[in-house]
mmCIF file of C-alpha atoms in Angstrom:
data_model
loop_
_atom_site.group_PDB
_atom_site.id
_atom_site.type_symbol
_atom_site.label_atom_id
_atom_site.label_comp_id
_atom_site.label_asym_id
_atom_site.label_seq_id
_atom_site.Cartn_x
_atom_site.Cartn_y
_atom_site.Cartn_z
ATOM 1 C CA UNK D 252 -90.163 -95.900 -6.153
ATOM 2 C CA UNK D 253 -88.876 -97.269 -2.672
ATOM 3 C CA UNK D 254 -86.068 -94.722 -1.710
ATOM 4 C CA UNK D 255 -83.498 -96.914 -0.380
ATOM 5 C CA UNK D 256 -83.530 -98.865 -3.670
ATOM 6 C CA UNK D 257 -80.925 -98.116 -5.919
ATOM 7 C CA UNK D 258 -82.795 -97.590 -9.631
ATOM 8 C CA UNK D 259 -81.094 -98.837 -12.830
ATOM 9 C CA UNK D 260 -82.909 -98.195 -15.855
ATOM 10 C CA UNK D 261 -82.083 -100.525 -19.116
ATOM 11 C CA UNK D 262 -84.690 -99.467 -21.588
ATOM 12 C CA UNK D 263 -84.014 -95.276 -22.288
ATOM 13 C CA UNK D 264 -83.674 -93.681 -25.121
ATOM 14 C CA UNK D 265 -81.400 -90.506 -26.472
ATOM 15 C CA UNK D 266 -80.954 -88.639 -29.946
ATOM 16 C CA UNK D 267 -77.576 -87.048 -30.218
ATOM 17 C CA UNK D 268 -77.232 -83.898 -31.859
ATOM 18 C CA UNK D 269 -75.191 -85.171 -34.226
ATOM 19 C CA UNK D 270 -77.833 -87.951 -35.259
ATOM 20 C CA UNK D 271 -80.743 -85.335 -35.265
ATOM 21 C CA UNK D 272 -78.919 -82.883 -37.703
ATOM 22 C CA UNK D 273 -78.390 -85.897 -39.939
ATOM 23 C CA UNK D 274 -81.899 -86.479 -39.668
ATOM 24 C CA UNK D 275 -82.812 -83.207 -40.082
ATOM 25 C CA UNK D 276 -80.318 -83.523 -43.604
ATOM 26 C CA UNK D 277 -82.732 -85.620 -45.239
ATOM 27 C CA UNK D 278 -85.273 -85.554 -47.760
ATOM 28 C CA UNK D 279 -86.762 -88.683 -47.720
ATOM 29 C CA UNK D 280 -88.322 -91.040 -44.162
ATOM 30 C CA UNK D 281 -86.640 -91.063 -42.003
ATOM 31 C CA UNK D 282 -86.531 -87.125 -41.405
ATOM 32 C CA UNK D 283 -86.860 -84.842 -39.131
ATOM 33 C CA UNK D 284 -88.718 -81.550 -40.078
ATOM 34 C CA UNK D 285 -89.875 -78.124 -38.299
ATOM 35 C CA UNK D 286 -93.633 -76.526 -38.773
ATOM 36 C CA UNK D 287 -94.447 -73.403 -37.899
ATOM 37 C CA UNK D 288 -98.395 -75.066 -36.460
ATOM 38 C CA UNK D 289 -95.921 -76.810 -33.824
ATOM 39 C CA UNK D 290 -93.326 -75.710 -31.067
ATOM 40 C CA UNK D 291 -91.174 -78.621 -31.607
ATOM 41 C CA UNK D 292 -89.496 -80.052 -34.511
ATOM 42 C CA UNK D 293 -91.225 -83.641 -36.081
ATOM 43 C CA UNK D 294 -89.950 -86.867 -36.027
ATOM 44 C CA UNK D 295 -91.283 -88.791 -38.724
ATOM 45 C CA UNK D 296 -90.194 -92.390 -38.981
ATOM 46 C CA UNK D 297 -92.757 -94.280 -41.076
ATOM 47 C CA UNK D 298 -93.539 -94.415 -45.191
ATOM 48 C CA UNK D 299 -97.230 -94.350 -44.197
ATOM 49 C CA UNK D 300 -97.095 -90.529 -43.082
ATOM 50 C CA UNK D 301 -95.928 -89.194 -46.184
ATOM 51 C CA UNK D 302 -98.919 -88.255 -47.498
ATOM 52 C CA UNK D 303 -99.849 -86.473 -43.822
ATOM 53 C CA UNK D 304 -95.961 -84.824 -44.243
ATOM 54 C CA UNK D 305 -96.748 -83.468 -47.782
ATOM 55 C CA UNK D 306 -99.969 -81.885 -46.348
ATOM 56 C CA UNK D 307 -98.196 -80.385 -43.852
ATOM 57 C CA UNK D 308 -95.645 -78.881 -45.492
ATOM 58 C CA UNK D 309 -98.447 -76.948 -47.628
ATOM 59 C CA UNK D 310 -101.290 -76.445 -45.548
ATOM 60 C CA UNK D 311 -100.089 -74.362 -42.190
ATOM 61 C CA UNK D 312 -103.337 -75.350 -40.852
ATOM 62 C CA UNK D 313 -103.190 -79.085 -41.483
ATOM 63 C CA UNK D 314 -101.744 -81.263 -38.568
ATOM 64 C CA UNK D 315 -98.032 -82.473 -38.606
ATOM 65 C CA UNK D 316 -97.508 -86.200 -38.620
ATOM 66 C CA UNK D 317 -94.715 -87.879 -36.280
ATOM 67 C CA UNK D 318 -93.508 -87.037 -32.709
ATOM 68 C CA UNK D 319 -92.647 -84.175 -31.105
ATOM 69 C CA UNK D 320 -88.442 -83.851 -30.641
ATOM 70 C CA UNK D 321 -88.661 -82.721 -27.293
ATOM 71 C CA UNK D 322 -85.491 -81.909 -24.919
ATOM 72 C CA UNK D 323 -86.462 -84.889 -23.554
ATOM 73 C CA UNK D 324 -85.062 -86.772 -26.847
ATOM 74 C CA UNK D 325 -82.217 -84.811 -27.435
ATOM 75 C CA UNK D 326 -80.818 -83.211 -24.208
ATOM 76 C CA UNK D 327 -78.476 -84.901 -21.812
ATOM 77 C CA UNK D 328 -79.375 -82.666 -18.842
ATOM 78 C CA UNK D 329 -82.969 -83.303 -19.448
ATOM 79 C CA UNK D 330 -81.875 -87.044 -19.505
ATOM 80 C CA UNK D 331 -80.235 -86.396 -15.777
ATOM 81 C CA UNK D 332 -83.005 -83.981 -14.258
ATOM 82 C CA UNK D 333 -85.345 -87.093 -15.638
ATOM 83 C CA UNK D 334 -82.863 -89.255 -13.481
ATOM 84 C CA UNK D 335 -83.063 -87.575 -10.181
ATOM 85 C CA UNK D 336 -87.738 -86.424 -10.396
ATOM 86 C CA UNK D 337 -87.557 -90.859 -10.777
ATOM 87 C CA UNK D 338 -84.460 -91.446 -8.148
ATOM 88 C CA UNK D 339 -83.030 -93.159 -10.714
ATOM 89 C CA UNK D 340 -78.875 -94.123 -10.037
ATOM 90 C CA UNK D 341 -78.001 -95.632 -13.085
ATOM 91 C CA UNK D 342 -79.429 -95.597 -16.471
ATOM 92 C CA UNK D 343 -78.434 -97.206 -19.778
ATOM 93 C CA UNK D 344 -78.598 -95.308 -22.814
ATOM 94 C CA UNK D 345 -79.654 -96.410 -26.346
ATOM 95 C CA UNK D 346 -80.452 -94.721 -29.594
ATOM 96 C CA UNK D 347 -84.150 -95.192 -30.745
ATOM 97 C CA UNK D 348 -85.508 -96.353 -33.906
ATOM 98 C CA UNK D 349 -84.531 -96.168 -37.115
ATOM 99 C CA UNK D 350 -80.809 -96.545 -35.656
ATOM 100 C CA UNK D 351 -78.574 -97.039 -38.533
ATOM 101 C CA UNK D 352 -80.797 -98.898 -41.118
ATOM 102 C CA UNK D 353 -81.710 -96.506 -43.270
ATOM 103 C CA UNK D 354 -78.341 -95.603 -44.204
ATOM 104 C CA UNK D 355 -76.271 -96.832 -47.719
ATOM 105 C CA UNK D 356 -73.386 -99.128 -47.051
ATOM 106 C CA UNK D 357 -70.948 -96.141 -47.696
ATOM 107 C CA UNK D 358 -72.276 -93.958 -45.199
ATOM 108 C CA UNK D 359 -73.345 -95.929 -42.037
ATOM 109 C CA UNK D 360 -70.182 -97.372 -40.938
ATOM 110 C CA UNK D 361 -68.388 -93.589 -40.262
ATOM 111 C CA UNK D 362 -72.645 -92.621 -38.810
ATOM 112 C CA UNK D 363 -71.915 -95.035 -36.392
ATOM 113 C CA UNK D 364 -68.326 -94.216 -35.134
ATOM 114 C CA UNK D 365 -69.741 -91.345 -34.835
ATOM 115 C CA UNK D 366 -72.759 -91.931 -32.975
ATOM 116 C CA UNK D 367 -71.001 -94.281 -30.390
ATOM 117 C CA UNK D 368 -68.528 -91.868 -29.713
ATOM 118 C CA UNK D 369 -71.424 -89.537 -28.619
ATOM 119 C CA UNK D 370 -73.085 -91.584 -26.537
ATOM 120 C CA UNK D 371 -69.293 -92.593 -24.887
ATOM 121 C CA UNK D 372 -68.173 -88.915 -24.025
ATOM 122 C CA UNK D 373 -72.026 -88.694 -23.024
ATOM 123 C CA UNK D 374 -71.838 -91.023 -20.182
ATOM 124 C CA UNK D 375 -68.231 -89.924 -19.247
ATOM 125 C CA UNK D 376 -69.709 -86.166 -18.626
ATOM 126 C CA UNK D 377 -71.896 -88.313 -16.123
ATOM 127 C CA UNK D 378 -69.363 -91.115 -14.829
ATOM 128 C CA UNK D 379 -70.804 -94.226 -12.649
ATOM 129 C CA UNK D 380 -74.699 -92.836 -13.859
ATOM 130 C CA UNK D 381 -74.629 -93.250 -17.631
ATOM 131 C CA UNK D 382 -73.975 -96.271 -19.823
ATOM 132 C CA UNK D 383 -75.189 -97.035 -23.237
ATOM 133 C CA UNK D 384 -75.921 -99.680 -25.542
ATOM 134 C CA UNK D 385 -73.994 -99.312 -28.751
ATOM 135 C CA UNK D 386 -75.697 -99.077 -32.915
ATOM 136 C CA UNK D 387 -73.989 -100.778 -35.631
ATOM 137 C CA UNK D 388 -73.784 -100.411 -39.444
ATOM 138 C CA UNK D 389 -75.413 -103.296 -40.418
ATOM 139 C CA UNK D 390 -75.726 -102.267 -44.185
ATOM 140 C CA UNK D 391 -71.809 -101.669 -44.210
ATOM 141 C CA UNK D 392 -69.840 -104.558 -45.655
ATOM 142 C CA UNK D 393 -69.354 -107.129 -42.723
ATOM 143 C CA UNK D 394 -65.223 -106.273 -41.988
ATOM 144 C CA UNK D 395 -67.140 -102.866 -41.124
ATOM 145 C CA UNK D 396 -69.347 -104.071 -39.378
ATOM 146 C CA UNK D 397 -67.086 -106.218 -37.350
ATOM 147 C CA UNK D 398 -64.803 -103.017 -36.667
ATOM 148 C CA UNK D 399 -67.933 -101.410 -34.975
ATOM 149 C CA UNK D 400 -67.876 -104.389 -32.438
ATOM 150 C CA UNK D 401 -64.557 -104.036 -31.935
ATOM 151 C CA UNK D 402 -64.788 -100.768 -31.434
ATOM 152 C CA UNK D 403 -67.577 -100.842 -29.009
ATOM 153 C CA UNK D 404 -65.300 -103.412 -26.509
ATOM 154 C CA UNK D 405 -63.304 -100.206 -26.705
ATOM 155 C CA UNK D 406 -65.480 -97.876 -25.653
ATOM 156 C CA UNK D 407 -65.328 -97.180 -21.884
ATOM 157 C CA UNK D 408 -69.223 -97.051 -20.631
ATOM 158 C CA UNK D 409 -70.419 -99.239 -23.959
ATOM 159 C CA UNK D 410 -72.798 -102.040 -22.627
ATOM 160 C CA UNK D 411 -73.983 -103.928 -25.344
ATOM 161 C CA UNK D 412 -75.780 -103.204 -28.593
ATOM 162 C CA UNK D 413 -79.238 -102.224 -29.571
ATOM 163 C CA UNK D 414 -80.501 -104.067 -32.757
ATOM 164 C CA UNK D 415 -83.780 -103.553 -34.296
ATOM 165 C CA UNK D 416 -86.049 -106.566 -35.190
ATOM 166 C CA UNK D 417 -85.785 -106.460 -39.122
ATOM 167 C CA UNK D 418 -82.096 -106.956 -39.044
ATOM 168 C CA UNK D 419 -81.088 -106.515 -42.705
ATOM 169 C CA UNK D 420 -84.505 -106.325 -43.603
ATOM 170 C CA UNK D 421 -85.163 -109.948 -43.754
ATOM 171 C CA UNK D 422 -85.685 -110.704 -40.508
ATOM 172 C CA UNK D 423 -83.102 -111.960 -37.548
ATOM 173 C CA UNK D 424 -83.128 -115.354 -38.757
ATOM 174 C CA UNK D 425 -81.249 -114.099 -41.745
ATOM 175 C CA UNK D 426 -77.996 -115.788 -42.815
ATOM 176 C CA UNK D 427 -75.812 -113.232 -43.389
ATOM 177 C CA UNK D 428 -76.295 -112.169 -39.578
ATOM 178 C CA UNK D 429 -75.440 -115.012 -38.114
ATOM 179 C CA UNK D 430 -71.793 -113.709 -38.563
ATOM 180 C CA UNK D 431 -72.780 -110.466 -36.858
ATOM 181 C CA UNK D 432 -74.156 -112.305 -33.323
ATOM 182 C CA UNK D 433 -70.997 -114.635 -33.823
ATOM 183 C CA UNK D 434 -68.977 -111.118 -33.938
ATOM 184 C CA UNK D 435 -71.199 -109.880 -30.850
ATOM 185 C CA UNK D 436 -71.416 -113.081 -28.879
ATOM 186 C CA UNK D 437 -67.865 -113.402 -28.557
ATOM 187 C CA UNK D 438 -67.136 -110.063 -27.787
ATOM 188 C CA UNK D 439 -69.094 -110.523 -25.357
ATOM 189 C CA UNK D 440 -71.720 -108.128 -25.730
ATOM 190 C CA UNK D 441 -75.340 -108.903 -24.940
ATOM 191 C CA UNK D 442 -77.669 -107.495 -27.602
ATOM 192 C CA UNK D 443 -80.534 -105.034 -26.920
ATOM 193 C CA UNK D 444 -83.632 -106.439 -29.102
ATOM 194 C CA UNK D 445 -86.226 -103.699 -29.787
ATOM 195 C CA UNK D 446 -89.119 -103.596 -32.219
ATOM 196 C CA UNK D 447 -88.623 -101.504 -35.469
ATOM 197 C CA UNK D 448 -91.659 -99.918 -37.078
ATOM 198 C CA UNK D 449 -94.698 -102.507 -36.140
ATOM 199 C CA UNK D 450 -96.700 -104.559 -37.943
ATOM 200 C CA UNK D 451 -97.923 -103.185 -41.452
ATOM 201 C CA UNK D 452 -100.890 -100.871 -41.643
ATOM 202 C CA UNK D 453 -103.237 -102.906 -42.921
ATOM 203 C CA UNK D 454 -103.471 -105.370 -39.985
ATOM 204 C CA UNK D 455 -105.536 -103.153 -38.349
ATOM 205 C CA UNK D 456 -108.323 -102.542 -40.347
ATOM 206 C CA UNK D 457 -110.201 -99.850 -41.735
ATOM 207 C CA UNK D 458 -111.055 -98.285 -38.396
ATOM 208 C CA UNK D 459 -107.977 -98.143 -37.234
ATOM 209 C CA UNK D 460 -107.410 -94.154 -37.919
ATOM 210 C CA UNK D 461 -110.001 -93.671 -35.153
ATOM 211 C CA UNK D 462 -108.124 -95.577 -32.331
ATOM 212 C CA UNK D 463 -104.931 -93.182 -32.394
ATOM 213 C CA UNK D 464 -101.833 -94.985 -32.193
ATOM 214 C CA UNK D 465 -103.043 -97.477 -29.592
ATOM 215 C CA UNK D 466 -102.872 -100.470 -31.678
ATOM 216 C CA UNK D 467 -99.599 -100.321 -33.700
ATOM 217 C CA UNK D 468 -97.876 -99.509 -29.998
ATOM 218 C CA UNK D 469 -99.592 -102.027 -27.245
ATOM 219 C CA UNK D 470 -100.019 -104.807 -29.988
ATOM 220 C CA UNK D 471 -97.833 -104.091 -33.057
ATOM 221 C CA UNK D 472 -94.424 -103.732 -31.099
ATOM 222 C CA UNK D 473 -94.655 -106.329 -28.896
ATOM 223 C CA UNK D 474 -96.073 -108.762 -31.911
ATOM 224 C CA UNK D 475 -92.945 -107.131 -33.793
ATOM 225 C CA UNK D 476 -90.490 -109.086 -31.706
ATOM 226 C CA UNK D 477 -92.382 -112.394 -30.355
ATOM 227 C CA UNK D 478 -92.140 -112.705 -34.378
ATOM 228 C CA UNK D 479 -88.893 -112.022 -34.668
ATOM 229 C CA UNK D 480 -87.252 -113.681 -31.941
ATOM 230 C CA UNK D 481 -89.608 -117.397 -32.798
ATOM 231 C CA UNK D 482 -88.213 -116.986 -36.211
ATOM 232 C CA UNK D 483 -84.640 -117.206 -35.026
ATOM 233 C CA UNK D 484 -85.784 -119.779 -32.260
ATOM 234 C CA UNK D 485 -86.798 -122.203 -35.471
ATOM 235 C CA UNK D 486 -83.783 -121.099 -37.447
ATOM 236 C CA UNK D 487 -81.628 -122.601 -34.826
ATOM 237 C CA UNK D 488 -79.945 -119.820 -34.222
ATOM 238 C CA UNK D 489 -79.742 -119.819 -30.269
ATOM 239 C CA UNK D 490 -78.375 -123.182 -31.008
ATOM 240 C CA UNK D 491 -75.617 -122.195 -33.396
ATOM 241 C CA UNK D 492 -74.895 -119.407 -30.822
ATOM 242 C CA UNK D 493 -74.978 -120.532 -27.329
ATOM 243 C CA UNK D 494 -72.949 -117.647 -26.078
ATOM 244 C CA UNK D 495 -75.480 -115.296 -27.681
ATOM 245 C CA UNK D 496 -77.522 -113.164 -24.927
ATOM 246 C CA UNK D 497 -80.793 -110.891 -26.000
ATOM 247 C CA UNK D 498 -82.012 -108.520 -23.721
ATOM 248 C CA UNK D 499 -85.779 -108.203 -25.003
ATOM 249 C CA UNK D 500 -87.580 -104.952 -24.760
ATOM 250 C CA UNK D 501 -91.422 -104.645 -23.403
ATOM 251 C CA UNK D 502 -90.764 -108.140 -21.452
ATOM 252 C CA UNK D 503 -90.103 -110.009 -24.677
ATOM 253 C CA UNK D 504 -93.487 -109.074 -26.237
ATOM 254 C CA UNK D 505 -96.336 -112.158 -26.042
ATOM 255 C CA UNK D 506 -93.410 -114.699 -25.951
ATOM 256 C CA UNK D 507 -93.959 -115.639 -21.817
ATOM 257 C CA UNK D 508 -97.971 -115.849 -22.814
ATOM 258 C CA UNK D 509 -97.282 -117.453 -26.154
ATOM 259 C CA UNK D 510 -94.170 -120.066 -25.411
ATOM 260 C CA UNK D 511 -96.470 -122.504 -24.937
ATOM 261 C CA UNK D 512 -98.698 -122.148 -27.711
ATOM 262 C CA UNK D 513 -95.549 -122.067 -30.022
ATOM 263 C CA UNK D 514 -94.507 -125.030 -28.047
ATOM 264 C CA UNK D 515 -97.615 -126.981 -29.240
ATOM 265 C CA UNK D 516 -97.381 -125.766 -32.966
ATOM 266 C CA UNK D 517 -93.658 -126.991 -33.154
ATOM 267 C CA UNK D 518 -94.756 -130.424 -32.092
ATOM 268 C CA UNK D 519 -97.575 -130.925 -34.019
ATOM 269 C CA UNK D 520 -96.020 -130.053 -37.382
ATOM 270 C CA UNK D 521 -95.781 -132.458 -39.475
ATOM 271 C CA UNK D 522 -93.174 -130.246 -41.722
ATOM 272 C CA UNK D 523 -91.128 -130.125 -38.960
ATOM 273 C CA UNK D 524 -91.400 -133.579 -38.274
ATOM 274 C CA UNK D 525 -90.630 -135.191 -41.552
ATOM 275 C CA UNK D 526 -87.404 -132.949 -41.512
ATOM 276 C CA UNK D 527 -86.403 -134.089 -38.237
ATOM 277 C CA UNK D 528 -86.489 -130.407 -36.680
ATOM 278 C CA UNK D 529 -88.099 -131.879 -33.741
ATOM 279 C CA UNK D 530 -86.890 -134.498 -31.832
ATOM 280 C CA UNK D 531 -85.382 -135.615 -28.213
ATOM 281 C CA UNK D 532 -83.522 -133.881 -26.629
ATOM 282 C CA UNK D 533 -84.358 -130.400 -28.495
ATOM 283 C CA UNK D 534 -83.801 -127.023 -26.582
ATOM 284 C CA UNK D 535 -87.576 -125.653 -26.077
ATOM 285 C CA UNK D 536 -88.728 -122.209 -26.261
ATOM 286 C CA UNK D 537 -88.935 -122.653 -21.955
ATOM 287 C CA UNK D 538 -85.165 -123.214 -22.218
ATOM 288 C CA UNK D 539 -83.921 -120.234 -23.993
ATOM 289 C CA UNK D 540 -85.781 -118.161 -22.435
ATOM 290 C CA UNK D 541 -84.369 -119.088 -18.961
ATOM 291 C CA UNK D 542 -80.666 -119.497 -20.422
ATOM 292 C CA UNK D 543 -79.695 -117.158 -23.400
ATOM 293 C CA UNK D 544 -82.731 -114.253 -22.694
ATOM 294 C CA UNK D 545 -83.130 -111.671 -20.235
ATOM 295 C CA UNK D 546 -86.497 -109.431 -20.127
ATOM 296 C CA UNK D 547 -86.864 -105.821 -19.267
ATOM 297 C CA UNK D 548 -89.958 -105.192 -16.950
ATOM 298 C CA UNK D 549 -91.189 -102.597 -19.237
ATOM 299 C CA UNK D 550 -94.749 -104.301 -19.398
ATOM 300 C CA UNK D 551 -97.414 -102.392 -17.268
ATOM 301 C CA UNK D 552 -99.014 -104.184 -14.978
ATOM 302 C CA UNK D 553 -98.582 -107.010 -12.464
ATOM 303 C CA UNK D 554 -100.020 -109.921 -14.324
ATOM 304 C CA UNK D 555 -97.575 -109.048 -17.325
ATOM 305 C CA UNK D 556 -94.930 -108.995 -14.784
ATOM 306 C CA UNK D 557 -95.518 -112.263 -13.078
ATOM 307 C CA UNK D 558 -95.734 -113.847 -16.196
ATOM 308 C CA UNK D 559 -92.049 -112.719 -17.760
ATOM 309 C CA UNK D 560 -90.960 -114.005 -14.232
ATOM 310 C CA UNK D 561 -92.317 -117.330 -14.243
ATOM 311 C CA UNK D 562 -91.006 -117.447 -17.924
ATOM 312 C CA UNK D 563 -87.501 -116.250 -17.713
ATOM 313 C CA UNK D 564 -86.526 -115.836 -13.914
ATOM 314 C CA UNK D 565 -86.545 -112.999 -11.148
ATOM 315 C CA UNK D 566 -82.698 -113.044 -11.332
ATOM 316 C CA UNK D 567 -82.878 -112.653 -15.123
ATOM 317 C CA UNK D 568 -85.593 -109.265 -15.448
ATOM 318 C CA UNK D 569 -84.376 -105.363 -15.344
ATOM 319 C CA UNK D 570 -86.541 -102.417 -14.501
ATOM 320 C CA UNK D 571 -86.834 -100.031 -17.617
ATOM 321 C CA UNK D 572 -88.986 -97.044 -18.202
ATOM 322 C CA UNK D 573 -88.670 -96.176 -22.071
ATOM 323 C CA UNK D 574 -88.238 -92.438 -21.485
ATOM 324 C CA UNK D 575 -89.216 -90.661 -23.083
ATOM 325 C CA UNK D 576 -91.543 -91.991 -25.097
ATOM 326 C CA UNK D 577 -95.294 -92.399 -23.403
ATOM 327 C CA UNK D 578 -94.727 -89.025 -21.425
ATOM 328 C CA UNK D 579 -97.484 -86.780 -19.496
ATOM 329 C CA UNK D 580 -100.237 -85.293 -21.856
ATOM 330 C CA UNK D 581 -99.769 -82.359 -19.883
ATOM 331 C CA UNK D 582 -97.506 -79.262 -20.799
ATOM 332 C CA UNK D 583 -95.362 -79.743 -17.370
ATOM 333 C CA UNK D 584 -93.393 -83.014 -17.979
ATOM 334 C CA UNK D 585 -90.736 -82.364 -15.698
ATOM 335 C CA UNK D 586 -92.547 -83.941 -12.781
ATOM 336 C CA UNK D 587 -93.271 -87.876 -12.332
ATOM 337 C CA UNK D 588 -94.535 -89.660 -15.710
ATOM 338 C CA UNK D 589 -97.144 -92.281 -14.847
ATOM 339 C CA UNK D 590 -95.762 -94.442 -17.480
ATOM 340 C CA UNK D 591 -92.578 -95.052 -15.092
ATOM 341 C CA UNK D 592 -94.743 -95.193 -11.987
ATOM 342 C CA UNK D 593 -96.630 -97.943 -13.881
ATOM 343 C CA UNK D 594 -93.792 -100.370 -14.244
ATOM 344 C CA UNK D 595 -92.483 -99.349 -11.030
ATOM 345 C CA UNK D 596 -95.585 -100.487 -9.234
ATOM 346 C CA UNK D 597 -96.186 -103.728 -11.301
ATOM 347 C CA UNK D 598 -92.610 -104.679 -9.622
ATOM 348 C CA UNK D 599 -93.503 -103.599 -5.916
ATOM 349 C CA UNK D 600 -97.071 -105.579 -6.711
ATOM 350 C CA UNK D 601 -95.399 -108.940 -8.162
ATOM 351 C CA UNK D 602 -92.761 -109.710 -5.748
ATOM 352 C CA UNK D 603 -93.787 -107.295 -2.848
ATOM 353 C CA UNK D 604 -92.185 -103.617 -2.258
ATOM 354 C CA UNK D 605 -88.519 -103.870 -0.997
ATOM 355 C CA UNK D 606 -88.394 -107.635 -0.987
ATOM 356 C CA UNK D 607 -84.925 -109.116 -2.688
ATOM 357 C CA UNK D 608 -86.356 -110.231 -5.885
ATOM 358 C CA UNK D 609 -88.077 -106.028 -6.308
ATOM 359 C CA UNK D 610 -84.276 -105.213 -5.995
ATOM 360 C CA UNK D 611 -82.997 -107.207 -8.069
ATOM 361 C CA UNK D 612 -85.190 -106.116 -10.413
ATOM 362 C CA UNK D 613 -85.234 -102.486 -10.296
ATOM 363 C CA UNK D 614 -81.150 -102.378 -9.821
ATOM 364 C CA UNK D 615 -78.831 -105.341 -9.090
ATOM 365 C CA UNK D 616 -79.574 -107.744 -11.619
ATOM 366 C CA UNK D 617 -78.484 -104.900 -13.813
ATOM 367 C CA UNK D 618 -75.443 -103.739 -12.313
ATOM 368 C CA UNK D 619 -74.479 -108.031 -12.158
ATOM 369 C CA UNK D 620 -75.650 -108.666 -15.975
ATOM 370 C CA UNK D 621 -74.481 -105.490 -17.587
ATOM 371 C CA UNK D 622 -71.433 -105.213 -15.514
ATOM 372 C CA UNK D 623 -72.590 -101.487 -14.189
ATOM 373 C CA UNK D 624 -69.153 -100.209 -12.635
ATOM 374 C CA UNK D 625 -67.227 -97.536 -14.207
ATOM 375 C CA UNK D 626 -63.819 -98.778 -15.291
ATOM 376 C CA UNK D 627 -61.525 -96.216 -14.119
#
């Protein structure tokens, strides 16, 4: 990365201790377990490994399922020393999947209090470099709920919320959340959209076991929340909520490729069209995009890059490098992870190294959008 940029990073993730040991409290997925065939302690997120978690748990020899909980997940000097080997200035902190959502409605209201006060005195050991996106309780009763979002406006380096694609379970274009991005909108507080747990298993076929984890990551997760964000563009929700602004992760997933496409569909249904769901003067997919969505350039490659430009605007992308998840195979991963050098280059090859538009994605638009000063 050019030196004389100054690096904010949108899209990184952090466990706080407090989360993991909760984690770690569990019996059922979402868990985190320790096995003595592997140095670090499991993270295992999804109902399809719990036949791979029972096997480990009796079979030393039998290979653990989930991801290793490195430092890199859980420490916030590792965070920093990550900082500095990528000359990154300013990054914005979020907790990772499964947030909050597997909790019961009596428990994940005081969870989250607690979890946003961690990330707070977090980025106040760091002040100026560390922000966060906030969690909230969304199975708590909705007055809880709403106390979260107040209490994230109170919260010194709190940025906005992360919120996971499934919502209450149903989907974002669920009813009873319209109430919550009312709650958020007028805070304000732009919301963080990242996928959840992919696209179900059986999508992928009966080979899938021998292609690793490649297709549930490049195609599941971004299919996750094109889905999920077209659902609430044809609930009318972006209408309904015109303040409402979504930050999507991994460049919005297919959307810039597939606007048009969904475009096409929208007109050509005849559903839609007896029920009067499309007619002049409708907001397109083009125009939310550009006005109530912002894209992080967490994508790969310069043709992925070019296109979330020409679909949502220079002026509205912001560099992210999803530490740490994709890190080095190798055993040395404090040194630079190819995975941020990736992203970084797709920028430099898009708009040209050090031009305005690479800074303003790789720092300022952040530091404008996000509001990036400390509030002393």
């Amino acid at each position: 990365m050019a030196a004389n940029t100054a690096v904010v990073d949108i899209h990184t993730h952090m466990y706080p201790p407090s989360y993991v040991a909760l984690l770690a409290s569990r019996t059922a997925i979402p868990l985190v377990r320790s096995f003595p065939q592997a140095p670090d302690p499991r993270l295992i997120l999804l109902r399809a490994e719990a036949e791979a978690l029972d096997d480990a748990l009796g079979d030393p020899a039998a290979k653990p399922p989930g991801r290793p909980l490195t430092s890199h997940y859980t420490s916030l000097d590792q965070k920093i020393r990550f900082m500095d080997a990528h000359r990154i200035r300013v990054s914005v902190l979020s907790l990772a999947n499964p947030w909050l959502d597997f909790l019961d409605a009596a428990q994940s209201g005081a969870v989250g209090e607690s979890v946003n006060r961690d990330f707070d005195d977090m980025c106040a050991r760091h002040p100026g470099r560390l922000f966060f996106f906030g969690t909230l309780p969304l199975t708590a009763p909705l007055d809880t709920v709403h106390e979260s979002v107040k209490q994230l406006t109170r919260l010194k380096y709190c940025r906005g919320v992360i919120l996971g694609t499934s919502g209450l379970g149903k989907g974002l274009d669920d009813p009873d959340l319209l109430p919550i991005f009312e709650a958020v909108a007028a805070a304000p507080l732009p919301v963080f959209l990242h996928p959840h747990y992919g696209l179900p298993n059986d999508v992928w076929g009966p080979r899938a076991g021998e292609y690793g984890h490649v297709l549930p990551l490049a195609l599941g997760f971004p299919m996750e929340t094109t889905i999920a964000v077209t659902r609430m563009y044809l609930a009318g929700v972006f209408d309904k909520l015109r303040d409402l602004r979504m930050i999507l992760a991994h460049s919005g997933g297919t959307l810039p490729f597939l606007a048009g496409r969904i475009e096409s569909c929208i007109l050509h249904d005849g559903q839609l069209v007896r029920e009067a769901k499309v007619g002049r003067g409708r907001r397109t997919v083009w125009d939310v995009l550009k006005e109530q969505v912002y894209l992080d350039a967490v994508v790969y490659s310069e043709v992925g890059l070019r296109a979330a430009i020409d679909a949502s605007g220079a002026d509205r992308l912001m560099f992210g490098t999803d530490h740490p998840f994709f890190p080095p195979l190798t055993t040395d991963q404090q040194g630079g992870w190819e995975s941020v050098s990736m992203n970084a280059d797709a920028v430099a090859e898009a708009v040209g190294e050090g031009s305005a538009e690479a800074k303003a994605i790789m720092g300022s638009n952040a530091v404008r959008i996000l509001g990036l000063q400390d509030r002393s």
